[in-house]
Amino acid sequence: MPIRLLSPEVSSQIAAGEVIERPASVVKELMENALDAGGKSISITIEEVGRRLIEVADDGSGIASDELTLSVSRHATSKLSKADDLFHIATLGFRGEALASIGSVSRLTITSKVVDSKAGARIRVEGGSEGRVEAIGASVGTVVRVEDLFYNVPARLKFLKADVTERRAIDNLVTRYALAYPNTRIKLTEGKTPTLQTSGDGDRRAILAALYGVEIAKQLLEITAQEDGLELSGYVSPTALTRSNRKDITIFVNGRWVQDTPLTSAFIQAYHTMLMVGRYPLGAVFIDITPEDVDVNVHPAKAEVRFKNQERVFGFVQRAVRRGLLAYAPVPPVAAALWGARSESTGQAGVDWTIAHDGNLNVEGSKTQADNETSNFPPSSSVEPSLLNRVPLLRLIGQIGTAYLVAEGPDGLYLIDQHAAHERVLFEKLMAQHDMHKIPSQSLLTPAVVTLSPASTNLLVSQLPVLSHFGFDVEEFGPNTFQVRAMPGLFAGSDPSAALRALVEDFEEDEAPLQNEVEKKIAARVCKRMAVKAGQTLSPEEQRALLTDLENCDSPRTCPHGRPTMIHLSVEMLERQFGRRGAR
Ligand code: ADP
Ligand code: MG
């Protein structure tokens, strides 16, 4: 076939394909336009899952009648004039492509009126060809009607997913934008029923309930954070509330919904060691960043952004979420009178035994926020985390089955898994030393020689510099052979070759995590291997030391791999079980 220029119809359909993929893409572009127009209220009407009709009406600035034709032309925008503007964009749109694209794959009607014009005006575009602009009565704002989407691109229609899927995409999109713009009144009507209606009074909790359901919305923790040129607010799940995938994590950057972003990983990493393997948190986070520091022009549907300093934004998100989590971790209050002098160190004087008893077996670390009966909605996140997340002071009773410690707290009985607890203790000590760049290293009298598989050898070699941060002195000693000459003082007396093997086990499965994560993983792995095992008898002194160390941990309720370290049998539960209470 000879080379030839494509007809305008074909090339505009190709261009449209990048932006307009499904009904939800139309909804997105039109909502973004309405939001850019600064209206107070946006109403979206959908018929037949958007194939028949998508109408978006706003009370924003409107389009002047002499600009209507231009508004539906490709590369026509009021939001950008020179290339340099691309680097400080404050609007959602900027390419001037959406209306042209939508017009080329549907029957499009735009009716609009600006404040200082007497009448409104209307333009129709059908499959890319524009009609004339006619005057018509209208109120200030814009109504965009998109009918018979993809009527002239049947192939696209065939690619649409099942109705439920397409509808979910629309619902998800509108709800998320509603959450991001709580000061705009947003109404979504599908068929005859309004599916979503927000008040525009700025209250995000109510909108969260629409997105996640009332029960979950109630449990979400509110977080805020601020740093030079960076601001964040949002809602995140407590550790007890998890999902099997990351789809319920919503991230907005400068009012823009970004998907599949590494920021999602930053969010998830904030829960590191707090969730069971394979479980994910949920939540919505809104980040505001100086427009110069973010490039929004990297994705056809504007669903991704790039940062000038990506590591900084990641760290910021991760810290903000983590801090919020620690601040809210449920804590049973301590009865000062009964639990003696040390309760002063928790800063909670004379609190009574007023603990949320639900009569259930409480697996610590999987308590829900609702169990923490202090209030329906969590307190502000300004509370000092370290004070809130402690386990209560425990009185040691003894060891059972050479695997568990039994202890009494102000609120009942605690069964502690000695291995998981020790893992947590070692991990926090090691990470604390690591963060302060002083891990005491202890030389071995006789260096240990360890032989590994070739794959493990490669891994270990790549991690050698990290290991030295942790106080390991490991050298290659021959083909696939290493010599351990020193190890962290924390593990003094433990088997050095077991420590080294722990480092390379399963490492293959890891996706390239941030450096920070590699180090945490390494630490968690070694601590697991070095921790006391079930079946090991502990002296009373060792048992007591373990309890005290656990009380001093920041996240005492789970091991670094997310399993619970303790099970709590509340006083009330014991009473119930013995028929002393609630037998009616
Ligand atoms: P972009 O949003 O990238 O500028 P669009 O094709 O979406 O491109 O819109 C083209 C132009 O039409 C916008 O720049 C804006 O001036 C105008 N416009 C579109 N929708 C609206 C609206 N709802 N209210 C006011 N102006 C609008
Ligand atoms: Mg636009």
mmCIF file of C-alpha atoms and ligand atoms in Angstrom, residues 29-30 32-37 56 58 60-63 67 70-73 76-80 92-101 110 112 141-144 302, ligand 1:
data_model
loop_
_atom_site.group_PDB
_atom_site.id
_atom_site.type_symbol
_atom_site.label_atom_id
_atom_site.label_comp_id
_atom_site.label_asym_id
_atom_site.label_seq_id
_atom_site.Cartn_x
_atom_site.Cartn_y
_atom_site.Cartn_z
ATOM 1 C CA GLU A 29 -13.478 14.635 30.679
ATOM 2 C CA LEU A 30 -16.814 16.391 31.056
ATOM 3 C CA GLU A 32 -13.090 17.864 34.618
ATOM 4 C CA ASN A 33 -14.325 20.604 32.303
ATOM 5 C CA ALA A 34 -17.182 21.404 34.671
ATOM 6 C CA LEU A 35 -14.809 21.555 37.625
ATOM 7 C CA ASP A 36 -12.395 23.752 35.679
ATOM 8 C CA ALA A 37 -15.308 26.067 34.904
ATOM 9 C CA VAL A 56 -23.126 16.802 32.304
ATOM 10 C CA ASP A 58 -22.789 22.753 35.419
ATOM 11 C CA GLY A 60 -19.822 27.414 35.909
ATOM 12 C CA SER A 61 -18.407 30.166 33.728
ATOM 13 C CA GLY A 62 -19.967 28.973 30.487
ATOM 14 C CA ILE A 63 -18.600 29.270 26.942
ATOM 15 C CA GLU A 67 -16.136 30.473 21.085
ATOM 16 C CA LEU A 70 -13.546 26.673 18.702
ATOM 17 C CA SER A 71 -14.289 24.700 21.861
ATOM 18 C CA VAL A 72 -15.011 21.580 19.809
ATOM 19 C CA SER A 73 -11.953 21.964 17.591
ATOM 20 C CA ALA A 76 -8.306 24.521 21.217
ATOM 21 C CA THR A 77 -8.145 25.417 24.889
ATOM 22 C CA SER A 78 -8.536 28.412 27.142
ATOM 23 C CA LYS A 79 -6.269 26.877 29.774
ATOM 24 C CA LEU A 80 -2.867 27.109 28.183
ATOM 25 C CA LEU A 92 -7.545 19.625 35.118
ATOM 26 C CA GLY A 93 -7.687 20.054 31.352
ATOM 27 C CA PHE A 94 -4.984 21.591 29.191
ATOM 28 C CA ARG A 95 -4.772 19.734 25.891
ATOM 29 C CA GLY A 96 -7.907 21.067 24.246
ATOM 30 C CA GLU A 97 -8.722 17.615 22.941
ATOM 31 C CA ALA A 98 -11.619 16.229 24.915
ATOM 32 C CA LEU A 99 -14.580 17.939 23.288
ATOM 33 C CA ALA A 100 -13.147 17.403 19.799
ATOM 34 C CA SER A 101 -12.531 13.738 20.575
ATOM 35 C CA ILE A 110 -23.232 21.830 23.873
ATOM 36 C CA SER A 112 -23.926 27.276 27.184
ATOM 37 C CA GLY A 141 -23.290 27.483 32.758
ATOM 38 C CA THR A 142 -22.889 24.633 30.347
ATOM 39 C CA VAL A 143 -24.823 21.504 29.451
ATOM 40 C CA VAL A 144 -22.943 18.954 27.410
ATOM 41 C CA LYS A 302 -3.988 12.230 32.307
HETATM 42 P P1 ADP B 1 -9.360 21.399 27.746
HETATM 43 O O1 ADP B 1 -10.222 21.119 28.910
HETATM 44 O O2 ADP B 1 -8.123 20.571 27.726
HETATM 45 O O3 ADP B 1 -9.067 22.842 27.588
HETATM 46 P P2 ADP B 1 -11.633 20.540 26.191
HETATM 47 O O4 ADP B 1 -11.736 20.015 24.813
HETATM 48 O O5 ADP B 1 -12.085 19.665 27.290
HETATM 49 O O6 ADP B 1 -10.121 20.953 26.424
HETATM 50 O O7 ADP B 1 -12.415 21.904 26.255
HETATM 51 C C1 ADP B 1 -12.074 22.951 25.356
HETATM 52 C C2 ADP B 1 -12.416 24.299 25.953
HETATM 53 O O8 ADP B 1 -13.805 24.437 26.048
HETATM 54 C C3 ADP B 1 -11.906 24.499 27.360
HETATM 55 O O9 ADP B 1 -10.575 25.007 27.350
HETATM 56 C C4 ADP B 1 -12.886 25.518 27.919
HETATM 57 O O10 ADP B 1 -12.514 26.818 27.594
HETATM 58 C C5 ADP B 1 -14.156 25.182 27.195
HETATM 59 N N1 ADP B 1 -15.065 24.369 28.010
HETATM 60 C C6 ADP B 1 -15.272 23.050 27.888
HETATM 61 N N2 ADP B 1 -16.181 22.623 28.786
HETATM 62 C C7 ADP B 1 -16.571 23.701 29.500
HETATM 63 C C8 ADP B 1 -17.490 23.922 30.579
HETATM 64 N N3 ADP B 1 -18.196 22.925 31.112
HETATM 65 N N4 ADP B 1 -17.620 25.198 31.041
HETATM 66 C C9 ADP B 1 -16.904 26.203 30.517
HETATM 67 N N5 ADP B 1 -16.020 26.045 29.519
HETATM 68 C C10 ADP B 1 -15.852 24.822 28.989
#
